mmCIF file of C-alpha atoms and ligand atoms in Angstrom:
data_model
loop_
_atom_site.group_PDB
_atom_site.id
_atom_site.type_symbol
_atom_site.label_atom_id
_atom_site.label_comp_id
_atom_site.label_asym_id
_atom_site.label_seq_id
_atom_site.Cartn_x
_atom_site.Cartn_y
_atom_site.Cartn_z
ATOM 1 C CA MET A 1 -33.267 -47.403 -8.098
ATOM 2 C CA ARG A 2 -29.934 -47.132 -6.259
ATOM 3 C CA ARG A 3 -29.995 -47.055 -2.452
ATOM 4 C CA VAL A 4 -28.175 -44.072 -0.998
ATOM 5 C CA ALA A 5 -27.391 -42.857 2.539
ATOM 6 C CA VAL A 6 -26.105 -39.599 4.021
ATOM 7 C CA VAL A 7 -23.842 -39.339 7.084
ATOM 8 C CA GLY A 8 -23.844 -35.900 8.745
ATOM 9 C CA ALA A 9 -27.379 -35.526 7.409
ATOM 10 C CA ALA A 10 -28.459 -33.055 10.110
ATOM 11 C CA GLY A 11 -25.953 -30.431 8.948
ATOM 12 C CA TYR A 12 -26.518 -27.809 6.263
ATOM 13 C CA VAL A 13 -24.761 -29.768 3.518
ATOM 14 C CA GLY A 14 -26.467 -32.977 4.662
ATOM 15 C CA GLY A 15 -29.862 -31.268 4.483
ATOM 16 C CA GLU A 16 -29.180 -30.023 0.991
ATOM 17 C CA LEU A 17 -28.083 -33.512 -0.080
ATOM 18 C CA LEU A 18 -31.376 -34.899 1.245
ATOM 19 C CA ARG A 19 -33.380 -32.217 -0.583
ATOM 20 C CA ILE A 20 -31.706 -33.004 -3.909
ATOM 21 C CA LEU A 21 -31.637 -36.793 -3.474
ATOM 22 C CA ILE A 22 -35.300 -37.049 -2.427
ATOM 23 C CA GLY A 23 -36.247 -35.466 -5.778
ATOM 24 C CA HIS A 24 -33.741 -37.527 -7.788
ATOM 25 C CA PRO A 25 -35.302 -39.908 -10.334
ATOM 26 C CA HIS A 26 -32.749 -42.726 -9.958
ATOM 27 C CA VAL A 27 -32.086 -43.025 -6.215
ATOM 28 C CA GLU A 28 -33.906 -43.772 -2.997
ATOM 29 C CA VAL A 29 -32.629 -42.253 0.249
ATOM 30 C CA VAL A 30 -32.762 -45.162 2.687
ATOM 31 C CA VAL A 31 -30.789 -43.799 5.664
ATOM 32 C CA ALA A 32 -30.005 -40.363 7.122
ATOM 33 C CA CYS A 33 -27.399 -40.498 9.907
ATOM 34 C CA SER A 34 -26.842 -38.054 12.743
ATOM 35 C CA ARG A 35 -25.374 -38.684 16.173
ATOM 36 C CA ARG A 36 -26.871 -35.586 17.757
ATOM 37 C CA GLN A 37 -30.312 -35.955 16.169
ATOM 38 C CA ALA A 38 -30.695 -39.765 16.248
ATOM 39 C CA GLY A 39 -34.339 -40.665 16.868
ATOM 40 C CA ARG A 40 -35.717 -37.352 15.563
ATOM 41 C CA GLN A 41 -37.660 -37.086 12.347
ATOM 42 C CA VAL A 42 -35.649 -35.629 9.483
ATOM 43 C CA ASP A 43 -38.278 -32.992 8.741
ATOM 44 C CA ASN A 44 -38.060 -31.682 12.332
ATOM 45 C CA VAL A 45 -34.507 -30.581 11.562
ATOM 46 C CA HIS A 46 -34.973 -29.748 7.865
ATOM 47 C CA PRO A 47 -38.480 -28.222 7.788
ATOM 48 C CA ASN A 48 -38.336 -27.623 4.022
ATOM 49 C CA LEU A 49 -38.638 -31.427 3.666
ATOM 50 C CA ARG A 50 -42.027 -31.660 5.459
ATOM 51 C CA GLY A 51 -44.326 -33.995 3.583
ATOM 52 C CA LEU A 52 -41.469 -35.226 1.389
ATOM 53 C CA THR A 53 -39.827 -37.780 3.688
ATOM 54 C CA GLY A 54 -40.815 -40.040 6.566
ATOM 55 C CA LEU A 55 -37.182 -40.788 7.509
ATOM 56 C CA THR A 56 -35.888 -40.621 11.073
ATOM 57 C CA PHE A 57 -32.218 -39.946 11.832
ATOM 58 C CA VAL A 58 -30.186 -42.943 12.964
ATOM 59 C CA GLU A 59 -26.718 -43.258 14.537
ATOM 60 C CA PRO A 60 -23.939 -43.769 11.953
ATOM 61 C CA ASP A 61 -23.096 -47.066 13.727
ATOM 62 C CA ALA A 62 -26.483 -48.435 12.597
ATOM 63 C CA LEU A 63 -25.623 -47.884 8.941
ATOM 64 C CA ASP A 64 -25.879 -50.938 6.684
ATOM 65 C CA CYS A 65 -24.665 -51.488 3.101
ATOM 66 C CA VAL A 66 -25.915 -49.094 0.423
ATOM 67 C CA ASP A 67 -24.954 -48.366 -3.192
ATOM 68 C CA VAL A 68 -23.792 -44.783 -2.643
ATOM 69 C CA LEU A 69 -22.713 -43.235 0.662
ATOM 70 C CA PHE A 70 -22.400 -39.450 1.038
ATOM 71 C CA LEU A 71 -20.235 -38.157 3.895
ATOM 72 C CA ALA A 72 -21.218 -34.629 4.967
ATOM 73 C CA THR A 73 -19.128 -34.749 8.113
ATOM 74 C CA GLN A 74 -16.527 -32.356 9.413
ATOM 75 C CA HIS A 75 -13.005 -32.132 8.069
ATOM 76 C CA THR A 76 -10.294 -33.712 10.242
ATOM 77 C CA GLN A 77 -12.986 -36.073 11.636
ATOM 78 C CA THR A 78 -13.943 -37.878 8.430
ATOM 79 C CA MET A 79 -10.546 -39.475 7.743
ATOM 80 C CA GLY A 80 -10.522 -41.364 11.069
ATOM 81 C CA ALA A 81 -13.769 -43.146 10.224
ATOM 82 C CA ILE A 82 -13.185 -43.650 6.501
ATOM 83 C CA HIS A 83 -12.208 -47.350 6.618
ATOM 84 C CA GLY A 84 -15.537 -48.210 8.254
ATOM 85 C CA PHE A 85 -17.444 -46.232 5.630
ATOM 86 C CA THR A 86 -15.675 -47.648 2.584
ATOM 87 C CA ARG A 87 -16.712 -51.163 3.674
ATOM 88 C CA LEU A 88 -20.375 -50.146 3.471
ATOM 89 C CA ALA A 89 -20.723 -48.840 -0.078
ATOM 90 C CA LYS A 90 -19.293 -49.339 -3.534
ATOM 91 C CA GLN A 91 -19.267 -45.592 -4.088
ATOM 92 C CA VAL A 92 -18.278 -43.191 -1.291
ATOM 93 C CA ILE A 93 -18.588 -39.456 -1.935
ATOM 94 C CA ASP A 94 -16.875 -37.349 0.725
ATOM 95 C CA LEU A 95 -17.805 -33.690 1.052
ATOM 96 C CA SER A 96 -15.302 -32.867 3.777
ATOM 97 C CA ALA A 97 -11.807 -31.605 2.996
ATOM 98 C CA ASP A 98 -10.044 -34.776 4.111
ATOM 99 C CA PHE A 99 -9.377 -36.401 0.717
ATOM 100 C CA ARG A 100 -9.075 -33.379 -1.579
ATOM 101 C CA LEU A 101 -5.325 -32.833 -1.287
ATOM 102 C CA SER A 102 -3.011 -35.425 -2.770
ATOM 103 C CA ASP A 103 -0.024 -34.556 -0.532
ATOM 104 C CA PRO A 104 -0.464 -35.389 3.176
ATOM 105 C CA GLU A 105 2.221 -32.846 4.099
ATOM 106 C CA VAL A 106 0.220 -30.051 2.423
ATOM 107 C CA TYR A 107 -2.843 -31.311 4.328
ATOM 108 C CA ARG A 108 -0.955 -31.076 7.621
ATOM 109 C CA ARG A 109 0.228 -27.539 6.803
ATOM 110 C CA TYR A 110 -3.270 -26.258 6.014
ATOM 111 C CA TYR A 111 -5.406 -28.290 8.450
ATOM 112 C CA GLY A 112 -2.975 -28.407 11.351
ATOM 113 C CA VAL A 113 -3.120 -32.180 11.983
ATOM 114 C CA PRO A 114 -1.393 -35.188 10.407
ATOM 115 C CA HIS A 115 -3.466 -37.138 7.892
ATOM 116 C CA GLN A 116 -4.852 -40.347 9.407
ATOM 117 C CA ALA A 117 -5.520 -42.237 6.171
ATOM 118 C CA ALA A 118 -2.845 -40.996 3.772
ATOM 119 C CA GLU A 119 -2.708 -44.437 2.114
ATOM 120 C CA LEU A 120 -6.178 -43.776 0.659
ATOM 121 C CA LEU A 121 -5.514 -40.312 -0.792
ATOM 122 C CA GLY A 122 -4.631 -41.761 -4.194
ATOM 123 C CA ASP A 123 -7.973 -43.593 -4.404
ATOM 124 C CA PHE A 124 -10.022 -40.392 -4.421
ATOM 125 C CA VAL A 125 -10.892 -38.454 -7.586
ATOM 126 C CA TYR A 126 -11.410 -34.703 -7.133
ATOM 127 C CA GLY A 127 -15.133 -34.257 -7.735
ATOM 128 C CA LEU A 128 -15.125 -31.368 -10.170
ATOM 129 C CA PRO A 129 -16.769 -32.644 -13.393
ATOM 130 C CA GLU A 130 -15.554 -29.717 -15.498
ATOM 131 C CA LEU A 131 -11.939 -30.823 -14.906
ATOM 132 C CA HIS A 132 -12.197 -34.551 -14.183
ATOM 133 C CA ARG A 133 -15.293 -35.888 -15.959
ATOM 134 C CA ASP A 134 -13.494 -38.831 -17.567
ATOM 135 C CA ARG A 135 -12.018 -40.057 -14.286
ATOM 136 C CA LEU A 136 -15.348 -39.578 -12.501
ATOM 137 C CA ARG A 137 -17.011 -42.049 -14.900
ATOM 138 C CA SER A 138 -15.355 -44.883 -12.981
ATOM 139 C CA ALA A 139 -14.686 -43.218 -9.614
ATOM 140 C CA ASP A 140 -15.781 -45.212 -6.561
ATOM 141 C CA ARG A 141 -14.159 -42.668 -4.228
ATOM 142 C CA VAL A 142 -14.871 -38.988 -4.780
ATOM 143 C CA ALA A 143 -13.595 -35.959 -2.830
ATOM 144 C CA VAL A 144 -15.943 -33.056 -3.467
ATOM 145 C CA PRO A 145 -14.155 -29.663 -3.655
ATOM 146 C CA GLY A 146 -14.582 -26.814 -1.177
ATOM 147 C CA CYS A 147 -17.190 -24.190 -2.047
ATOM 148 C CA MET A 148 -14.852 -21.205 -2.507
ATOM 149 C CA ALA A 149 -12.277 -23.462 -4.140
ATOM 150 C CA THR A 150 -14.848 -24.605 -6.724
ATOM 151 C CA ALA A 151 -15.592 -21.014 -7.722
ATOM 152 C CA ALA A 152 -11.929 -19.997 -7.874
ATOM 153 C CA ILE A 153 -10.838 -23.079 -9.834
ATOM 154 C CA LEU A 154 -13.627 -22.648 -12.377
ATOM 155 C CA ALA A 155 -12.592 -18.986 -12.817
ATOM 156 C CA LEU A 156 -8.844 -19.603 -13.075
ATOM 157 C CA HIS A 157 -8.486 -22.969 -14.784
ATOM 158 C CA PRO A 158 -9.391 -22.083 -18.412
ATOM 159 C CA LEU A 159 -6.896 -19.211 -18.455
ATOM 160 C CA ALA A 160 -4.177 -21.162 -16.669
ATOM 161 C CA ALA A 161 -4.588 -24.129 -19.045
ATOM 162 C CA ALA A 162 -4.356 -21.790 -22.060
ATOM 163 C CA GLY A 163 -1.170 -20.160 -20.725
ATOM 164 C CA LEU A 164 -2.836 -16.756 -20.401
ATOM 165 C CA ILE A 165 -1.828 -16.079 -16.782
ATOM 166 C CA GLU A 166 1.585 -14.692 -15.888
ATOM 167 C CA GLY A 167 2.790 -15.437 -12.363
ATOM 168 C CA GLY A 168 0.393 -16.138 -9.521
ATOM 169 C CA ALA A 169 -3.082 -14.877 -8.679
ATOM 170 C CA SER A 170 -4.885 -13.449 -5.688
ATOM 171 C CA VAL A 171 -8.298 -14.798 -4.696
ATOM 172 C CA ASP A 172 -10.672 -12.590 -2.719
ATOM 173 C CA ALA A 173 -13.632 -14.729 -1.602
ATOM 174 C CA ARG A 174 -16.907 -13.666 0.001
ATOM 175 C CA THR A 175 -19.232 -16.144 1.647
ATOM 176 C CA GLY A 176 -22.622 -16.302 3.355
ATOM 177 C CA SER A 177 -23.133 -17.604 6.889
ATOM 178 C CA SER A 178 -24.270 -21.142 5.915
ATOM 179 C CA GLY A 179 -20.675 -21.756 4.806
ATOM 180 C CA ALA A 180 -19.818 -22.121 8.496
ATOM 181 C CA GLY A 181 -22.262 -25.014 9.008
ATOM 182 C CA ALA A 182 -25.175 -25.576 11.371
ATOM 183 C CA THR A 183 -23.020 -25.958 14.439
ATOM 184 C CA ALA A 184 -21.101 -22.710 14.205
ATOM 185 C CA GLY A 185 -20.008 -20.923 17.362
ATOM 186 C CA PRO A 186 -20.663 -17.456 18.820
ATOM 187 C CA GLU A 187 -19.262 -15.717 15.745
ATOM 188 C CA ASN A 188 -22.423 -16.726 13.909
ATOM 189 C CA LEU A 189 -24.870 -15.371 16.480
ATOM 190 C CA HIS A 190 -27.272 -13.060 14.661
ATOM 191 C CA ALA A 191 -26.139 -10.093 16.759
ATOM 192 C CA GLU A 192 -22.512 -10.631 15.751
ATOM 193 C CA ARG A 193 -23.028 -11.712 12.191
ATOM 194 C CA SER A 194 -25.853 -9.492 10.934
ATOM 195 C CA GLY A 195 -24.541 -6.552 8.947
ATOM 196 C CA SER A 196 -20.943 -7.676 9.276
ATOM 197 C CA MET A 197 -18.263 -7.849 6.596
ATOM 198 C CA ARG A 198 -15.764 -9.927 8.536
ATOM 199 C CA VAL A 199 -12.395 -10.804 7.064
ATOM 200 C CA PHE A 200 -12.149 -14.150 8.829
ATOM 201 C CA ALA A 201 -9.162 -15.406 6.815
ATOM 202 C CA PRO A 202 -6.936 -12.460 5.811
ATOM 203 C CA VAL A 203 -4.160 -14.796 4.610
ATOM 204 C CA ARG A 204 -3.704 -18.487 3.804
ATOM 205 C CA HIS A 205 -7.313 -19.631 3.665
ATOM 206 C CA ARG A 206 -7.308 -23.432 3.517
ATOM 207 C CA HIS A 207 -8.824 -23.583 0.031
ATOM 208 C CA GLU A 208 -5.614 -21.997 -1.299
ATOM 209 C CA ALA A 209 -4.069 -25.471 -1.372
ATOM 210 C CA GLU A 210 -6.844 -27.045 -3.491
ATOM 211 C CA ILE A 211 -6.883 -24.167 -5.941
ATOM 212 C CA ALA A 212 -3.123 -24.358 -6.472
ATOM 213 C CA GLN A 213 -3.249 -28.171 -6.805
ATOM 214 C CA GLN A 214 -5.979 -28.051 -9.462
ATOM 215 C CA THR A 215 -4.863 -25.021 -11.509
ATOM 216 C CA GLY A 216 -1.080 -25.047 -11.127
ATOM 217 C CA VAL A 217 -1.324 -21.331 -10.231
ATOM 218 C CA ALA A 218 0.242 -20.089 -6.999
ATOM 219 C CA VAL A 219 -2.611 -18.309 -5.223
ATOM 220 C CA ARG A 220 -2.929 -16.061 -2.197
ATOM 221 C CA MET A 221 -6.414 -16.203 -0.737
ATOM 222 C CA THR A 222 -8.493 -13.999 1.531
ATOM 223 C CA ALA A 223 -12.023 -14.825 2.742
ATOM 224 C CA THR A 224 -14.708 -12.508 4.091
ATOM 225 C CA GLY A 225 -18.105 -13.310 5.600
ATOM 226 C CA VAL A 226 -20.816 -11.065 4.178
ATOM 227 C CA GLU A 227 -24.498 -10.354 4.780
ATOM 228 C CA ALA A 228 -26.049 -13.409 3.138
ATOM 229 C CA VAL A 229 -27.127 -16.892 4.189
ATOM 230 C CA ARG A 230 -26.141 -18.699 0.991
ATOM 231 C CA GLY A 231 -23.695 -17.777 -1.712
ATOM 232 C CA VAL A 232 -20.042 -17.530 -2.626
ATOM 233 C CA GLN A 233 -18.429 -14.980 -4.893
ATOM 234 C CA VAL A 234 -14.727 -14.914 -5.730
ATOM 235 C CA LEU A 235 -12.665 -12.214 -7.403
ATOM 236 C CA CYS A 236 -9.397 -13.530 -8.806
ATOM 237 C CA ARG A 237 -6.810 -10.981 -9.875
ATOM 238 C CA ALA A 238 -4.069 -12.001 -12.290
ATOM 239 C CA SER A 239 -1.575 -10.492 -14.730
ATOM 240 C CA LEU A 240 -2.032 -11.586 -18.325
ATOM 241 C CA ALA A 241 0.740 -13.148 -20.356
ATOM 242 C CA ASP A 242 2.289 -11.315 -23.285
ATOM 243 C CA GLY A 243 -0.203 -10.955 -26.138
ATOM 244 C CA ALA A 244 -3.235 -12.051 -24.070
ATOM 245 C CA ASP A 245 -6.188 -9.707 -24.463
ATOM 246 C CA GLU A 246 -9.919 -9.667 -23.768
ATOM 247 C CA ARG A 247 -10.689 -11.703 -26.889
ATOM 248 C CA ALA A 248 -8.238 -14.424 -25.872
ATOM 249 C CA VAL A 249 -9.728 -14.552 -22.372
ATOM 250 C CA ARG A 250 -13.279 -14.873 -23.715
ATOM 251 C CA GLN A 251 -12.202 -17.582 -26.152
ATOM 252 C CA ALA A 252 -10.481 -19.562 -23.400
ATOM 253 C CA TYR A 253 -13.695 -19.596 -21.339
ATOM 254 C CA ARG A 254 -15.838 -20.480 -24.349
ATOM 255 C CA ARG A 255 -13.585 -23.352 -25.302
ATOM 256 C CA ALA A 256 -13.393 -24.703 -21.749
ATOM 257 C CA TYR A 257 -17.098 -24.488 -21.002
ATOM 258 C CA ALA A 258 -18.824 -25.158 -24.332
ATOM 259 C CA GLY A 259 -21.387 -27.845 -23.567
ATOM 260 C CA GLU A 260 -20.925 -27.699 -19.785
ATOM 261 C CA PRO A 261 -24.406 -28.084 -18.270
ATOM 262 C CA PHE A 262 -23.765 -25.950 -15.193
ATOM 263 C CA ILE A 263 -21.314 -23.237 -16.245
ATOM 264 C CA ARG A 264 -22.503 -19.952 -17.741
ATOM 265 C CA ILE A 265 -20.219 -17.216 -18.971
ATOM 266 C CA VAL A 266 -21.566 -13.940 -17.590
ATOM 267 C CA ALA A 267 -19.600 -10.898 -18.770
ATOM 268 C CA TYR A 268 -21.921 -8.251 -20.149
ATOM 269 C CA THR A 269 -21.451 -4.524 -20.602
ATOM 270 C CA ARG A 270 -25.062 -3.596 -19.776
ATOM 271 C CA GLY A 271 -27.765 -4.581 -17.322
ATOM 272 C CA LEU A 272 -27.940 -5.137 -13.584
ATOM 273 C CA TYR A 273 -26.363 -8.579 -13.498
ATOM 274 C CA ARG A 274 -23.305 -7.916 -15.688
ATOM 275 C CA LEU A 275 -20.967 -10.129 -13.709
ATOM 276 C CA PRO A 276 -21.659 -13.274 -11.633
ATOM 277 C CA GLU A 277 -23.715 -12.780 -8.470
ATOM 278 C CA PRO A 278 -24.756 -15.527 -6.071
ATOM 279 C CA LYS A 279 -28.095 -13.817 -5.373
ATOM 280 C CA ILE A 280 -29.784 -15.373 -8.427
ATOM 281 C CA LEU A 281 -28.144 -18.787 -7.965
ATOM 282 C CA THR A 282 -29.831 -19.803 -4.702
ATOM 283 C CA GLY A 283 -30.734 -23.496 -4.835
ATOM 284 C CA SER A 284 -29.250 -23.987 -8.318
ATOM 285 C CA ASN A 285 -26.241 -26.026 -9.415
ATOM 286 C CA PHE A 286 -24.929 -23.286 -11.711
ATOM 287 C CA CYS A 287 -21.571 -21.632 -11.371
ATOM 288 C CA ASP A 288 -21.504 -18.336 -13.272
ATOM 289 C CA VAL A 289 -18.076 -17.214 -14.459
ATOM 290 C CA GLY A 290 -17.159 -13.771 -15.842
ATOM 291 C CA PHE A 291 -14.250 -11.421 -16.307
ATOM 292 C CA ALA A 292 -13.064 -7.880 -16.968
ATOM 293 C CA VAL A 293 -9.750 -7.077 -18.640
ATOM 294 C CA ASP A 294 -7.739 -3.906 -18.093
ATOM 295 C CA PRO A 295 -5.564 -3.494 -21.212
ATOM 296 C CA ALA A 296 -3.559 -0.653 -19.635
ATOM 297 C CA SER A 297 -2.158 -2.837 -16.863
ATOM 298 C CA ARG A 298 -2.537 -6.082 -18.883
ATOM 299 C CA SER A 299 -4.414 -7.629 -15.986
ATOM 300 C CA ALA A 300 -7.749 -9.314 -15.461
ATOM 301 C CA VAL A 301 -10.335 -9.673 -12.733
ATOM 302 C CA LEU A 302 -12.056 -13.060 -12.950
ATOM 303 C CA VAL A 303 -15.354 -13.394 -11.116
ATOM 304 C CA ALA A 304 -17.251 -16.566 -10.212
ATOM 305 C CA ALA A 305 -20.389 -17.124 -8.144
ATOM 306 C CA LEU A 306 -22.317 -20.154 -6.887
ATOM 307 C CA ASP A 307 -24.545 -21.440 -4.112
ATOM 308 C CA ASN A 308 -22.136 -22.920 -1.539
ATOM 309 C CA LEU A 309 -24.641 -25.631 -0.577
ATOM 310 C CA VAL A 310 -25.318 -26.726 -4.175
ATOM 311 C CA LYS A 311 -22.545 -26.337 -6.799
ATOM 312 C CA GLY A 312 -20.261 -25.621 -3.820
ATOM 313 C CA SER A 313 -21.031 -29.014 -2.198
ATOM 314 C CA ALA A 314 -24.226 -31.139 -2.416
ATOM 315 C CA GLY A 315 -25.044 -30.418 -6.077
ATOM 316 C CA ASN A 316 -21.490 -31.082 -7.221
ATOM 317 C CA ALA A 317 -21.586 -34.363 -5.274
ATOM 318 C CA VAL A 318 -24.810 -35.437 -6.995
ATOM 319 C CA GLN A 319 -23.433 -34.377 -10.401
ATOM 320 C CA SER A 320 -20.408 -36.618 -9.734
ATOM 321 C CA MET A 321 -22.712 -39.508 -8.779
ATOM 322 C CA ASN A 322 -24.742 -38.996 -11.974
ATOM 323 C CA ILE A 323 -21.580 -39.223 -14.075
ATOM 324 C CA ARG A 324 -20.428 -42.422 -12.339
ATOM 325 C CA HIS A 325 -23.769 -44.139 -12.949
ATOM 326 C CA GLY A 326 -24.236 -42.941 -16.526
ATOM 327 C CA TRP A 327 -27.371 -40.939 -15.674
ATOM 328 C CA PRO A 328 -28.099 -37.549 -17.267
ATOM 329 C CA GLU A 329 -25.801 -35.078 -15.531
ATOM 330 C CA ARG A 330 -28.696 -32.752 -14.760
ATOM 331 C CA ALA A 331 -30.753 -35.453 -12.975
ATOM 332 C CA GLY A 332 -32.023 -33.995 -9.703
ATOM 333 C CA LEU A 333 -30.296 -30.687 -10.440
ATOM 334 C CA GLU A 334 -32.712 -28.865 -12.761
ATOM 335 C CA PHE A 335 -33.733 -26.069 -10.361
ATOM 336 C CA PRO A 336 -32.709 -22.762 -12.016
ATOM 337 C CA GLY A 337 -32.486 -20.437 -8.989
ATOM 338 C CA LEU A 338 -34.810 -17.564 -8.085
ATOM 339 C CA HIS A 339 -35.379 -14.056 -9.343
ATOM 340 C CA PRO A 340 -36.311 -11.936 -7.522
ATOM 341 C CA ASN A 341 -34.926 -13.476 -4.379
HETATM 342 N N1 LIG B 1 -21.403 -25.374 4.582
HETATM 343 C C1 LIG B 1 -20.845 -25.262 3.381
HETATM 344 O O1 LIG B 1 -21.106 -24.307 2.636
HETATM 345 C C2 LIG B 1 -19.882 -26.315 2.892
HETATM 346 C C3 LIG B 1 -19.490 -26.273 1.543
HETATM 347 C C4 LIG B 1 -18.598 -27.244 1.066
HETATM 348 C C5 LIG B 1 -18.139 -28.236 1.923
HETATM 349 N N2 LIG B 1 -18.524 -28.229 3.235
HETATM 350 C C6 LIG B 1 -18.017 -29.314 4.079
HETATM 351 O O2 LIG B 1 -19.075 -30.259 4.251
HETATM 352 C C7 LIG B 1 -19.024 -30.838 5.548
HETATM 353 C C8 LIG B 1 -20.358 -30.565 6.245
HETATM 354 O O3 LIG B 1 -20.530 -29.170 6.336
HETATM 355 P P1 LIG B 1 -21.813 -28.514 7.028
HETATM 356 O O4 LIG B 1 -21.745 -27.080 6.721
HETATM 357 O O5 LIG B 1 -23.026 -29.274 6.686
HETATM 358 O O6 LIG B 1 -21.452 -28.746 8.569
HETATM 359 P P2 LIG B 1 -22.445 -28.833 9.822
HETATM 360 O O7 LIG B 1 -23.709 -28.144 9.482
HETATM 361 O O8 LIG B 1 -21.669 -28.377 10.998
HETATM 362 O O9 LIG B 1 -22.761 -30.402 9.988
HETATM 363 C C9 LIG B 1 -21.875 -31.435 9.762
HETATM 364 C C10 LIG B 1 -22.127 -32.642 10.600
HETATM 365 O O10 LIG B 1 -20.966 -32.815 11.390
HETATM 366 C C11 LIG B 1 -21.303 -33.251 12.693
HETATM 367 N N3 LIG B 1 -20.812 -32.328 13.698
HETATM 368 C C12 LIG B 1 -21.078 -31.029 13.795
HETATM 369 N N4 LIG B 1 -20.445 -30.478 14.850
HETATM 370 C C13 LIG B 1 -19.755 -31.452 15.436
HETATM 371 C C14 LIG B 1 -18.896 -31.524 16.543
HETATM 372 N N5 LIG B 1 -18.623 -30.442 17.282
HETATM 373 N N6 LIG B 1 -18.339 -32.726 16.845
HETATM 374 C C15 LIG B 1 -18.630 -33.801 16.093
HETATM 375 N N7 LIG B 1 -19.428 -33.798 15.032
HETATM 376 C C16 LIG B 1 -19.989 -32.648 14.694
HETATM 377 C C17 LIG B 1 -22.776 -33.329 12.778
HETATM 378 O O11 LIG B 1 -23.124 -34.666 12.686
HETATM 379 P P3 LIG B 1 -23.961 -35.356 13.836
HETATM 380 O O12 LIG B 1 -25.334 -34.820 13.688
HETATM 381 O O13 LIG B 1 -23.810 -36.804 13.532
HETATM 382 O O14 LIG B 1 -23.369 -34.962 15.158
HETATM 383 C C18 LIG B 1 -23.268 -32.540 11.558
HETATM 384 O O15 LIG B 1 -24.447 -33.082 11.019
HETATM 385 C C19 LIG B 1 -17.836 -30.176 6.265
HETATM 386 O O16 LIG B 1 -16.703 -30.987 6.150
HETATM 387 C C20 LIG B 1 -17.626 -28.881 5.494
HETATM 388 O O17 LIG B 1 -16.315 -28.414 5.541
HETATM 389 C C21 LIG B 1 -19.390 -27.307 3.721
#
């Protein structure tokens, strides 16, 4: 059994990491860190874990060496502490945004502060197995993608790689309230959030930078908070290259995702769930990807959905760990989602 620890374990992503790791056949969770909750029992904060763990939160300063260290801390704050963390574990898996972008100048533009550990950016592998599985097999430093970025990249990449997209793309993302974390401000009060459809990033959402870096497509991104706790859905609109039609689009997805354990192509002409919907993905590590082509305008709408706390963060992190250690990729990630939900 490998010994693993989670920093930022009292947050939503941290809680989801604990849930998955506690049920994982090859690891033992030995430490859960939280500054604010130090001294409290983990299952006081994450009540779904009652009866499954006897752990108590400890201060990050009390952390000792482990085999794998997960960082579920906030972006712009993780990079300042990274040198201390990398001394404590052979494998460090960061779920914040701090090591996803290879260019520190792009980081400064999108996150508004200079990068504090730019010398380490080259050490991190982008933790998206569908694009970087080979590099993840030996990756001791992993930067797990953003939740909306994961969905958009998985929708756009197969077409971009096959040369089927002409020009840039627009990404319209919708997200549930857990995407804002457990320490969100007044905007996430029930009275303000319930029933809302709030366009909180009309232009230049931060994930734009990751999507462009990973797909090579210039994207313009909008993000809206919708009436859900979990879930991300993205709609990517793109013009198709000369000669590209629906058959070519379907083939590109099939080729890219044949054999992928967590990607399903969902593009049906009948039924209730014809295109990807996060509703049936709650708790699962699947990302469903679908499309519709308009031959008249030679354009396509690409749709992807996932659970932001699983394939959009904690599940993707565990999948990356599984690859590094040579374990079955599905280990700890078998839950199929719920219907009805
Ligand atoms: N939520 C999502 O859907 C999602 C998806 C993908 C990636 N992410 C990324 O994953 C990381 C964790 O996200 P999360 O949603 O779990 O966030 P969260 O619920 O706010 O918790 C993150 C941790 O950050 C610390 N923290 C929170 N507020 C703080 C503050 N004001 N000052 C200092 N520390 C603070 C807390 O640690 P202590 O208890 O030690 O204070 C907390 O446990 C973030 O970088 C986020 O961008 C989130």
